[in-house]
Coordinates of C-alpha atoms in Angstrom, one line a residue:
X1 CA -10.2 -22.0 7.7
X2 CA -11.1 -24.7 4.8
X3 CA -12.0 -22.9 1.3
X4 CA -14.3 -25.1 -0.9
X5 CA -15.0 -24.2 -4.3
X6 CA -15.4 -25.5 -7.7
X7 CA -11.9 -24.8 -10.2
X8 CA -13.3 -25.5 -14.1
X9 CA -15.7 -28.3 -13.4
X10 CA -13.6 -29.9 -9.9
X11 CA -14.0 -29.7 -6.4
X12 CA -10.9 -27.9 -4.7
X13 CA -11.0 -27.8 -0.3
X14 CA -7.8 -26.2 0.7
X15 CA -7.2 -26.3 4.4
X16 CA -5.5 -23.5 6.7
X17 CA -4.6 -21.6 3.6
X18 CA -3.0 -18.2 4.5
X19 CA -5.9 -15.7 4.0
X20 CA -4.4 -13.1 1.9
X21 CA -3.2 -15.9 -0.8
X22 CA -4.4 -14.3 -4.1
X23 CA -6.2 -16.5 -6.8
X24 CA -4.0 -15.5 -8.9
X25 CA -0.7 -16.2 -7.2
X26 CA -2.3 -19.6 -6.1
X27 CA -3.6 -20.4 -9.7
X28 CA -0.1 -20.0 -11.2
X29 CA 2.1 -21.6 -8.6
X30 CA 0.3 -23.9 -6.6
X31 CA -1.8 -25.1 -9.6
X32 CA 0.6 -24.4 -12.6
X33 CA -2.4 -22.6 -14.6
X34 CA -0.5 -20.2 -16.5
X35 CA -2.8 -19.1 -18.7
X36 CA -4.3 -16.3 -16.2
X37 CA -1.4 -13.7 -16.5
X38 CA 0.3 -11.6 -14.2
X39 CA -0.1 -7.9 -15.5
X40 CA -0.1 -4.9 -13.7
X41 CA -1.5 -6.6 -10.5
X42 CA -3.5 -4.3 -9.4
X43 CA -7.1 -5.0 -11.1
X44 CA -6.5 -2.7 -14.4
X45 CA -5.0 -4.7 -17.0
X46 CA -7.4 -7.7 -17.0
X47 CA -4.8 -10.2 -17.6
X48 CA -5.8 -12.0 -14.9
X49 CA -9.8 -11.7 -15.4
X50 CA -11.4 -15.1 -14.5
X51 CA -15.0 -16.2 -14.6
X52 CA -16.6 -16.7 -10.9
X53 CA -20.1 -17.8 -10.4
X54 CA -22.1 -17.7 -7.2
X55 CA -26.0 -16.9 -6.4
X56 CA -25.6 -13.7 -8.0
X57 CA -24.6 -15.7 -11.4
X58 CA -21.8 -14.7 -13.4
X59 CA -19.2 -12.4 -12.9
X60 CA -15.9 -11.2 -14.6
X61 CA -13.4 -11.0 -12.0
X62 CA -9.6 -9.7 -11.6
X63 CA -7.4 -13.1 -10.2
X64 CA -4.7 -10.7 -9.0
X65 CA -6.8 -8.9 -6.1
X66 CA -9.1 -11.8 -5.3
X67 CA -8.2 -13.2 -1.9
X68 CA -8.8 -17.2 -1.6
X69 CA -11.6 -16.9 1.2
X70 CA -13.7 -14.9 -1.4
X71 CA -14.1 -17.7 -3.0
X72 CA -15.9 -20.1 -0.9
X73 CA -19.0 -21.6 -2.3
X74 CA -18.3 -20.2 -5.8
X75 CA -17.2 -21.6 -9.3
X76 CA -14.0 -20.8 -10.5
X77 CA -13.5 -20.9 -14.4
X78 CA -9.8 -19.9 -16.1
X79 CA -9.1 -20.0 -19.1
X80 CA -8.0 -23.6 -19.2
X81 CA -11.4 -24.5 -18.6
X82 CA -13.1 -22.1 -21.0
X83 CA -13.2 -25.4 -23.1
X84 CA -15.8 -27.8 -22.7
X85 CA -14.1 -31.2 -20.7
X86 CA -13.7 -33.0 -24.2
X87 CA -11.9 -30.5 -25.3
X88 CA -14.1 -28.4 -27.5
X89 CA -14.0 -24.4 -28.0
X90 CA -15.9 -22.3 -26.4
X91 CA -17.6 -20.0 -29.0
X92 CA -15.9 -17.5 -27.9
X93 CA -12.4 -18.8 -28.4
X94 CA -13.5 -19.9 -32.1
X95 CA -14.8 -16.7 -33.1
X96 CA -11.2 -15.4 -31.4
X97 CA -9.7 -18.0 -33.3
X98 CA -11.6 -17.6 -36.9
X99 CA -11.5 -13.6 -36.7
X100 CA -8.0 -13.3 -35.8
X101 CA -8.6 -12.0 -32.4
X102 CA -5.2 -12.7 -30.3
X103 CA -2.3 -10.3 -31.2
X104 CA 1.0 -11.5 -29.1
X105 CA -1.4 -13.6 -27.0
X106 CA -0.3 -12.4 -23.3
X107 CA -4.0 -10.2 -22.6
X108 CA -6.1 -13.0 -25.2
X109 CA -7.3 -15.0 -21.9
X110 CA -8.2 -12.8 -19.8
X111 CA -10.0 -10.9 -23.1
X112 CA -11.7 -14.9 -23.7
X113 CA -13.0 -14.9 -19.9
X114 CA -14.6 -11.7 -20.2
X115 CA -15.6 -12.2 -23.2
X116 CA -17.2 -16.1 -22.3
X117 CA -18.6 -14.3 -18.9
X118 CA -20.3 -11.7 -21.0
X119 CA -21.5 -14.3 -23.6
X120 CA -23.0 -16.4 -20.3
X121 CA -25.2 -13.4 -19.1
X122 CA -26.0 -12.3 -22.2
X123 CA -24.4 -9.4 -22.6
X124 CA -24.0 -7.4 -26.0
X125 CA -22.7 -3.9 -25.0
X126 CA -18.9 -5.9 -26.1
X127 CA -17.3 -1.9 -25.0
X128 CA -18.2 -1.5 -21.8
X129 CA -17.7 -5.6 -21.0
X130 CA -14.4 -5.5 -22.3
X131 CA -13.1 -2.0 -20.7
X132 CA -11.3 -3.7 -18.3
X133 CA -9.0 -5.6 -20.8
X134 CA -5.9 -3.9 -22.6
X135 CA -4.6 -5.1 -25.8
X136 CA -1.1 -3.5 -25.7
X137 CA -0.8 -4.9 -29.8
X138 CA -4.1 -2.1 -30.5
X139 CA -6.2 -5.4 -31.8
X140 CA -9.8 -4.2 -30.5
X141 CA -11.4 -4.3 -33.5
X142 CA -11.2 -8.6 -34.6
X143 CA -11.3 -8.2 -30.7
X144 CA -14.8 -6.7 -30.6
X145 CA -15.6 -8.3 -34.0
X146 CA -15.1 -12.1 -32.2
X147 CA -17.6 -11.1 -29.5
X148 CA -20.0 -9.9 -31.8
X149 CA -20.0 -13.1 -34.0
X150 CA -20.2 -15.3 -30.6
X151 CA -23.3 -13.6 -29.5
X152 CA -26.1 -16.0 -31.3
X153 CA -23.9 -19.4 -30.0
X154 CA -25.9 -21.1 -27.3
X155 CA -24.0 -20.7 -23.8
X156 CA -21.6 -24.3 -23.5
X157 CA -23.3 -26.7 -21.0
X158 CA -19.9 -26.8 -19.0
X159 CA -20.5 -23.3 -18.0
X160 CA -24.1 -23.3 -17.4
X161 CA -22.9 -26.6 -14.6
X162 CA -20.9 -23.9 -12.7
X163 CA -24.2 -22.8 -11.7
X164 CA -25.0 -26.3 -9.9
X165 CA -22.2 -25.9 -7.7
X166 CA -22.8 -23.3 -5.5
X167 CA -24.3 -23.1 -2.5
X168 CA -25.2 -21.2 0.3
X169 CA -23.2 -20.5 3.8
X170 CA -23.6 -23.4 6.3
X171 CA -24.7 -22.3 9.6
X172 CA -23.3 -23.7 12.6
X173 CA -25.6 -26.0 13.6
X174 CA -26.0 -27.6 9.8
X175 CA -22.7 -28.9 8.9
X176 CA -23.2 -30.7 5.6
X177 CA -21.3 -33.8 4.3
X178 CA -19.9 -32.0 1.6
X179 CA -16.9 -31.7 3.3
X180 CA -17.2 -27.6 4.2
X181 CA -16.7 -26.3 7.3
X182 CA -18.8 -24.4 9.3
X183 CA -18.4 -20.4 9.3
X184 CA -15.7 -18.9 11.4
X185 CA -14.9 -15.8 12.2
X186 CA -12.8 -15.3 9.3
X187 CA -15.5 -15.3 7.5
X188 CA -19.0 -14.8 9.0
X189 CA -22.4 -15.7 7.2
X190 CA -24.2 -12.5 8.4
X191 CA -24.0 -9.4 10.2
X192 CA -24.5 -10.5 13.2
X193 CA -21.9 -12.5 13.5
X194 CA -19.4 -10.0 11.9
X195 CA -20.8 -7.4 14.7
X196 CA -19.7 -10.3 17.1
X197 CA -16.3 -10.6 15.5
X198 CA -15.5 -7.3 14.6
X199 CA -16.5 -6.0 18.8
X200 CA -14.1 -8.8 19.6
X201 CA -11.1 -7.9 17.2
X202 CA -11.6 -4.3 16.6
X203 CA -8.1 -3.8 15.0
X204 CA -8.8 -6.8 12.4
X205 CA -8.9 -5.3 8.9
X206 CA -12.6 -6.0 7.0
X207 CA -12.1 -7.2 3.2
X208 CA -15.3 -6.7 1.1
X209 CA -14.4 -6.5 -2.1
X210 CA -10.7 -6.3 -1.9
X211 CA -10.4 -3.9 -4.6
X212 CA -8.1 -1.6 -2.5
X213 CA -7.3 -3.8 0.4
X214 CA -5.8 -6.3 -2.8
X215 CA -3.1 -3.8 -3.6
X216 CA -2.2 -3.6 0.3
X217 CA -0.8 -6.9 -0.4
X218 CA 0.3 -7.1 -3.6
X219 CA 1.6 -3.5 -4.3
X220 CA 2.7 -2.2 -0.6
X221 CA 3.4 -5.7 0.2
X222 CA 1.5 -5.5 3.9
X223 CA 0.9 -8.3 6.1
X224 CA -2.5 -8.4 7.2
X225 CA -2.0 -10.4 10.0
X226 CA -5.6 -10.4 11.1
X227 CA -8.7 -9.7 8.8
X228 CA -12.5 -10.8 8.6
X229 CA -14.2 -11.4 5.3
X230 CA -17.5 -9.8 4.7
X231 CA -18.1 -11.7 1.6
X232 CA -20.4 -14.5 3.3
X233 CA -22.6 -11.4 5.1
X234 CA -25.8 -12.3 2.6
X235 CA -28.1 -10.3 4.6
X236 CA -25.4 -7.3 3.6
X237 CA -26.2 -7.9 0.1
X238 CA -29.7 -6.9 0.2
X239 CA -31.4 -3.7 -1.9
X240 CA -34.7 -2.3 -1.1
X241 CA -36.5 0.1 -3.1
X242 CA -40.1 1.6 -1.9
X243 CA -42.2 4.6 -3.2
X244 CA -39.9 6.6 0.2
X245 CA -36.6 5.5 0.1
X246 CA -33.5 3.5 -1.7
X247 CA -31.2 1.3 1.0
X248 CA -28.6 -0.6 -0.6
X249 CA -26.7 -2.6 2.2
X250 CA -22.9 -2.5 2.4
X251 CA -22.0 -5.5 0.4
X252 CA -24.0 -4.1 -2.4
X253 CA -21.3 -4.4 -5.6
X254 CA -20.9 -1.5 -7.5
X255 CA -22.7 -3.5 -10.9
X256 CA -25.6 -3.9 -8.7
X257 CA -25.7 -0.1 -7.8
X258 CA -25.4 1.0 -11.3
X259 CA -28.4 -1.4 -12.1
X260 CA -30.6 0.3 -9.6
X261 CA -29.7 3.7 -9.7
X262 CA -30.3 3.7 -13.9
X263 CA -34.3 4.3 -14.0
X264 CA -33.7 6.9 -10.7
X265 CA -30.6 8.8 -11.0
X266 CA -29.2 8.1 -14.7
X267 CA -26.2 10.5 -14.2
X268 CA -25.3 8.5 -11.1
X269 CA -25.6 5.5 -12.8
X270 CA -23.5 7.0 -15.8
X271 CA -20.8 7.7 -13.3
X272 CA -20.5 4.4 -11.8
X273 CA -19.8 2.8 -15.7
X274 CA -17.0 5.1 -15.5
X275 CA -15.3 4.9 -12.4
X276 CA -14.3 1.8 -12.8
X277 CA -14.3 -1.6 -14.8
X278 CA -16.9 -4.6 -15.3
X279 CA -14.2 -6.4 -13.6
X280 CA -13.8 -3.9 -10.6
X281 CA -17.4 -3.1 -10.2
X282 CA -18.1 -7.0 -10.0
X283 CA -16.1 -7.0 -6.7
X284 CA -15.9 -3.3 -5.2
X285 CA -18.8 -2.6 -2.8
X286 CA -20.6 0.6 -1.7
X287 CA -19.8 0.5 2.0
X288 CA -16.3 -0.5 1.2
X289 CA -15.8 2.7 -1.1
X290 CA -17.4 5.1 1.8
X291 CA -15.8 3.1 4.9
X292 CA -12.4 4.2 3.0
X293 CA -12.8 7.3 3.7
X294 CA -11.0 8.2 0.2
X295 CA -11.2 12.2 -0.8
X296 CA -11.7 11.8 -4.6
X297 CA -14.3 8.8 -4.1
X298 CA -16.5 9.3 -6.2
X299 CA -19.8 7.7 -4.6
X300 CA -19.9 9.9 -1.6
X301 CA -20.2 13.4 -3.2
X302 CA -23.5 11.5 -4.9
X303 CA -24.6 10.7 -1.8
X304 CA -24.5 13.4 0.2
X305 CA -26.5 15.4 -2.9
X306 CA -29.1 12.8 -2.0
X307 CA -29.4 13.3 1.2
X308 CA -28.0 10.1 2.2
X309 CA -27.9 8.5 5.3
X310 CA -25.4 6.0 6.6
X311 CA -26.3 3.3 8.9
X312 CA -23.7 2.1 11.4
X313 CA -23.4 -1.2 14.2
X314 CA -21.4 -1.6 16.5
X315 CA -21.9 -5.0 18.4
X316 CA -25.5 -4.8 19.1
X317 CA -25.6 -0.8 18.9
X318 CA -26.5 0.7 15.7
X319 CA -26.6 4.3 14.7
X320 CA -27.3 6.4 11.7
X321 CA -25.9 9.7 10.9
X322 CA -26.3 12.2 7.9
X323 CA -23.3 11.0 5.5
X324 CA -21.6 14.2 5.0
X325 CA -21.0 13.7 9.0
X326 CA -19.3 10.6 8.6
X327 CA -15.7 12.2 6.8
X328 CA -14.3 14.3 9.5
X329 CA -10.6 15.0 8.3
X330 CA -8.3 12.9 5.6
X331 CA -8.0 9.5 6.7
X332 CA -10.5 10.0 9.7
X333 CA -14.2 8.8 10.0
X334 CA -17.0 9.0 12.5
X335 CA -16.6 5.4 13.0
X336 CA -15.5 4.0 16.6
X337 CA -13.3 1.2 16.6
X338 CA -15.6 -2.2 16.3
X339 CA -17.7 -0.2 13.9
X340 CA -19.3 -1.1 10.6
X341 CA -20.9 0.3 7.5
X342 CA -24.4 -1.5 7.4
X343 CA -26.1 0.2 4.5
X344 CA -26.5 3.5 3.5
X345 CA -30.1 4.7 2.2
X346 CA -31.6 7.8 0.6
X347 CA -35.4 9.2 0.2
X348 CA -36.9 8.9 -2.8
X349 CA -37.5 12.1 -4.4
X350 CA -37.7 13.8 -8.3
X351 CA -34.5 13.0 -10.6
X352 CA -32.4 16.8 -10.8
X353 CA -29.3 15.3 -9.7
X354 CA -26.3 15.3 -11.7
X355 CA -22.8 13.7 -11.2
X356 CA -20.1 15.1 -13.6
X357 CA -16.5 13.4 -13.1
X358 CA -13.4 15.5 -14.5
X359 CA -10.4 12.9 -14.9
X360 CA -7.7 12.8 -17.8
X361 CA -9.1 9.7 -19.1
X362 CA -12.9 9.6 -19.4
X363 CA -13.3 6.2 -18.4
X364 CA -11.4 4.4 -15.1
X365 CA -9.6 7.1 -14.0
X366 CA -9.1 8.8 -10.9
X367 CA -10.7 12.1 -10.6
X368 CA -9.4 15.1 -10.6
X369 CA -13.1 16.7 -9.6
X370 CA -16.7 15.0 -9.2
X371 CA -19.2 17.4 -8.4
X372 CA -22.6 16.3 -7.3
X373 CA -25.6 18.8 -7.9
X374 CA -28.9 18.3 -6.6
X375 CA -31.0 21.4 -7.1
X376 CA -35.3 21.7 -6.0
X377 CA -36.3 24.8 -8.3
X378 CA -40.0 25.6 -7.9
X379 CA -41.9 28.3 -9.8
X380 CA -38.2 29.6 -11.0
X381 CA -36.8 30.0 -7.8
X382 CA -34.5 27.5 -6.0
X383 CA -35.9 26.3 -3.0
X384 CA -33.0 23.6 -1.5
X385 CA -30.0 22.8 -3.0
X386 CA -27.6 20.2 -1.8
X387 CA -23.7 20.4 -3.9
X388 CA -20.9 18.2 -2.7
X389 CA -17.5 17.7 -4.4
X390 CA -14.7 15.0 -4.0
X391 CA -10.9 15.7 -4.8
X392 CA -11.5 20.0 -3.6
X393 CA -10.6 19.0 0.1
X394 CA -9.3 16.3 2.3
X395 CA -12.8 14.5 2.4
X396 CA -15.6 14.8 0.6
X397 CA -17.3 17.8 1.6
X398 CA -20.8 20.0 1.0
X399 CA -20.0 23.6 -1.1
X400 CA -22.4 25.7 1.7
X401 CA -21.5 28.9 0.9
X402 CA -22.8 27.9 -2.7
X403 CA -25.8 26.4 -1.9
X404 CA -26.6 29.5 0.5
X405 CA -26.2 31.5 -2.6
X406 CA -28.8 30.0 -4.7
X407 CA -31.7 28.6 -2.2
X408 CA -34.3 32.1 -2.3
X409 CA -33.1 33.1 -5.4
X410 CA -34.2 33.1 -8.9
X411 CA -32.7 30.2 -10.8
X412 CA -31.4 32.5 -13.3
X413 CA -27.6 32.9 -15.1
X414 CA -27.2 36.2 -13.0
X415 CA -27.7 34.0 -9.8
X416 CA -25.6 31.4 -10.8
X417 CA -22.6 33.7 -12.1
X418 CA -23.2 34.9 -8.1
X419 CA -22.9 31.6 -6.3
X420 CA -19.9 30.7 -8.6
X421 CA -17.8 33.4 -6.7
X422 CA -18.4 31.4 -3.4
X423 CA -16.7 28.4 -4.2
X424 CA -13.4 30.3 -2.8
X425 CA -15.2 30.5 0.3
X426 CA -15.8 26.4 0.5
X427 CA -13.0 25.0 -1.4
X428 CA -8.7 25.8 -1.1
X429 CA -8.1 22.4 -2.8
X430 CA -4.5 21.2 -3.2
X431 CA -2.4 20.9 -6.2
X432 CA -1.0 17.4 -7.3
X433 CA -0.5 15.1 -10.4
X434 CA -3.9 15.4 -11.1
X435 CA -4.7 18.3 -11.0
X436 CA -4.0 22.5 -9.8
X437 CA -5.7 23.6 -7.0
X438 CA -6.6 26.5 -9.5
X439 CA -8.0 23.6 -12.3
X440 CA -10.0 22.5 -9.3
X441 CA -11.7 25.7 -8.4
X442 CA -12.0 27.1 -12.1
X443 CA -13.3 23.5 -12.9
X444 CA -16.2 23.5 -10.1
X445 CA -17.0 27.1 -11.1
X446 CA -17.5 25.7 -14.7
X447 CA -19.4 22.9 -13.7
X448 CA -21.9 24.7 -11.7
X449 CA -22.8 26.5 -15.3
X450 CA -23.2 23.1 -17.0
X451 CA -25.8 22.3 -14.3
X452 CA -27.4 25.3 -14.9
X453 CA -27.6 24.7 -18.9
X454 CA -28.3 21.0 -18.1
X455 CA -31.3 21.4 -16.2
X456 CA -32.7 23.9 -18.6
X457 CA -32.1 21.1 -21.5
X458 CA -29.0 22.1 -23.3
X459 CA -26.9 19.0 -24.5
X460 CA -23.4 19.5 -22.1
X461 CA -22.5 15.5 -22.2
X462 CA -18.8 15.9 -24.1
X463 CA -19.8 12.7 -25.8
X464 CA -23.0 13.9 -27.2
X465 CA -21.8 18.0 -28.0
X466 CA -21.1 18.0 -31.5

């Protein structure tokens, strides 16, 4: 396959590149841009955050688990290219520059590249934009000071140009002269032509976002000797919100959940800030994060409180299933071999769910608990209650016996205090690094009080209890 893109302000076609090549490695010793560092090389550090644009527009980006094929038809800006082409600063840099922003220097260009990426969309929340960037010499503050004085400056013609670049898959049949070949099965253009693909090499491995499947390569040092990218799927992409129901389709990055789930399910959307970094939730999709299969994921317990329902293909056959159905045991889903995540969708319906994830750091962590609650009370009595949990078994799983303890009852403390004492009958979590398996169950107990308090409007967000 031939990757086109744009690399600060030039065209780049690389032919029969090796698939899993990551930006970064390629950036560093095929190009010799050193500036992007090598850090912890798996997506946390931001050393290595670049600036990609495609139809979406802007987005902050991790170099070290981008593969190569994810960026076809994008612009590519490092930090040698942060600079306009006659060499002049970007605002950014010169507020870096004048405010003494860079401390030993190794994180300051991934910090600029956020930093210029958030400056390009217009963001101003400099906390969350920068999360994903570590200064290991503690110099946040002229950090966070630079991107505040940067805000006013007008956004560098050179960057707004990436936008001119891009362009949309080629079918087939319309082969332009622009030197880009036509979709292969590498990489299909749709979901059709993945379901063709993916029936035909069931075993292949599907990159969406490559926010886990990148430290395949780069920490466990796999060979992925055949894989499909989903990245070109546009019809995959698509969200759809009516007065009934919410269907995000699997490509759907995590940035662009969080966006739509704010006005409908704030604590979901709350959640999703935390999980993970701008620079993460740029790239990880939904379908990836519930095709994983992962036990502490933290978007399926959400779902299944919804009433979620995941929509499958298989070739031409597609299927939908209740999500909860899907995780079967650790590492096994209800999905046959040539199967894909499509979308996942759930109804409409009044705002009582609440998402509380319990990790040792507050923000981009692992979790130790999430617990989903999603609780109908009418006329003070609970009529449907739908509680799921990740990290209490081997998949994510519905606490039954503790729903069955509240639905017909009074929502009342003494009913709660009773439901609490089934989560024994649901849940015989493990113990690890993150957590006891006696943590876990105290923990869930716990939360299903703060539920309880926060639907009845006491303050229980540990960032807003004084």
């Amino acid at each position: 396959m031939t990757i086109t893109f744009h690399l600060n302000g030039e065209e780049v076609s690389l032919p029969d590149i090796s698939p899993t090549t990551t930006l970064l490695d390629w950036l560093r010793e095929d190009r010799g841009l050193t500036g992007t560092k090598e850090g912890c090389n798996e997506g946390d550090c931001g050393a290595c955050t670049v600036m990609v644009t495609d139809q979406g527009g802007h987005k902050a980006l991790n170099a070290c688990i981008l593969f190569l094929p994810q960026l076809h038809g994008k612009s590519v800006r490092t930090v040698e290219g942060a600079a306009g082409p006659d060499g002049q600063l970007h605002p950014v840099q010169e507020a870096m520059v004048d405010l003494h922003g860079s401390q030993c220097g190794f994180c300051t260009p991934g910090f600029v590249m956020s930093m210029a990426t958030a400056h390009a969309n217009g963001a101003t929340d400099h906390d969350d934009q920068l999360a994903g960037n570590l200064c290991r010499c503690t110099g946040y503050a002229p950090i966070i000071r630079a991107a505040k004085a940067a805000e006013e400056a007008p956004v560098p013609s050179w960057i707004k140009d990436d936008s001119s670049f891009i362009f949309s898959e080629i079918s087939r049949g319309e082969v332009a002269d622009r030197g880009a070949e036509p979709p292969t099965s590498l990489r299909p253009t749709c979901a059709d032509e993945l379901a063709t693909a993916y029936a035909a090499r069931p075993d292949a491995t599907l990159i969406a976002g490559a926010t886990d499947v990148g430290l395949w390569v780069t920490k466990s040092l796999r060979d992925l000797d055949d894989v499909i990218f989903l990245d070109g799927c546009t019809d995959l992409k698509d969200i759809t919100v009516t007065e009934d129901e919410v269907r995000f389709g699997a490509m759907v990055d995590m940035n662009r959940v969080r966006d739509t789930l704010a006005p409908l399910h704030s604590s979901y959307a709350e959640m999703v800030r935390r999980y993970a970094s701008q620079q993460v939730r740029g790239a990880a999709t939904i379908g990836g994060n519930i095709a994983n299969g992962s036990p502490i994921g933290d978007n399926p317990p959400a779902l299944i409180a919804l009433g979620a329902t995941l929509h499958l293909r298989q070739g031409e056959t597609r299927r939908a299933l209740p999500i909860e159905d899907f995780f079967i045991d650790y590492g096994k889903q209800a999905r046959a071999p040539g199967e894909f995540v499509a979308a996942v969708s759930f109804p409409r319906q009044p705002d009582s769910l609440r998402v509380y994830k319990i990790s040792k750091r507050f923000d981009q962590d692992i979790s130790a608990v999430l617990g989903a609650f999603n609780v109908t009370v009418v006329n003070g009595s609970v009529t449907a209650a739908r509680i799921a949990f990740g990290g209490m078994a081997g998949i994510p799983k519905r606490a039954s016996h503790v729903e069955a303890a509240l639905i017909g009852k009074a929502w009342t403390a003494e009913t709660v205090a009773a439901a609490q004492a089934m989560f024994d009958k649901d849940f015989t979590p493990l113990t690890d690094m993150r957590a006891s398996s006696h943590y876990r169950l105290e923990t869930a107990r716990g939360l299903l009080a703060r539920y309880f308090a926060d639907l009845n409007g006491e303050t229980t967000h540990v960032l807003e209890v004084n």
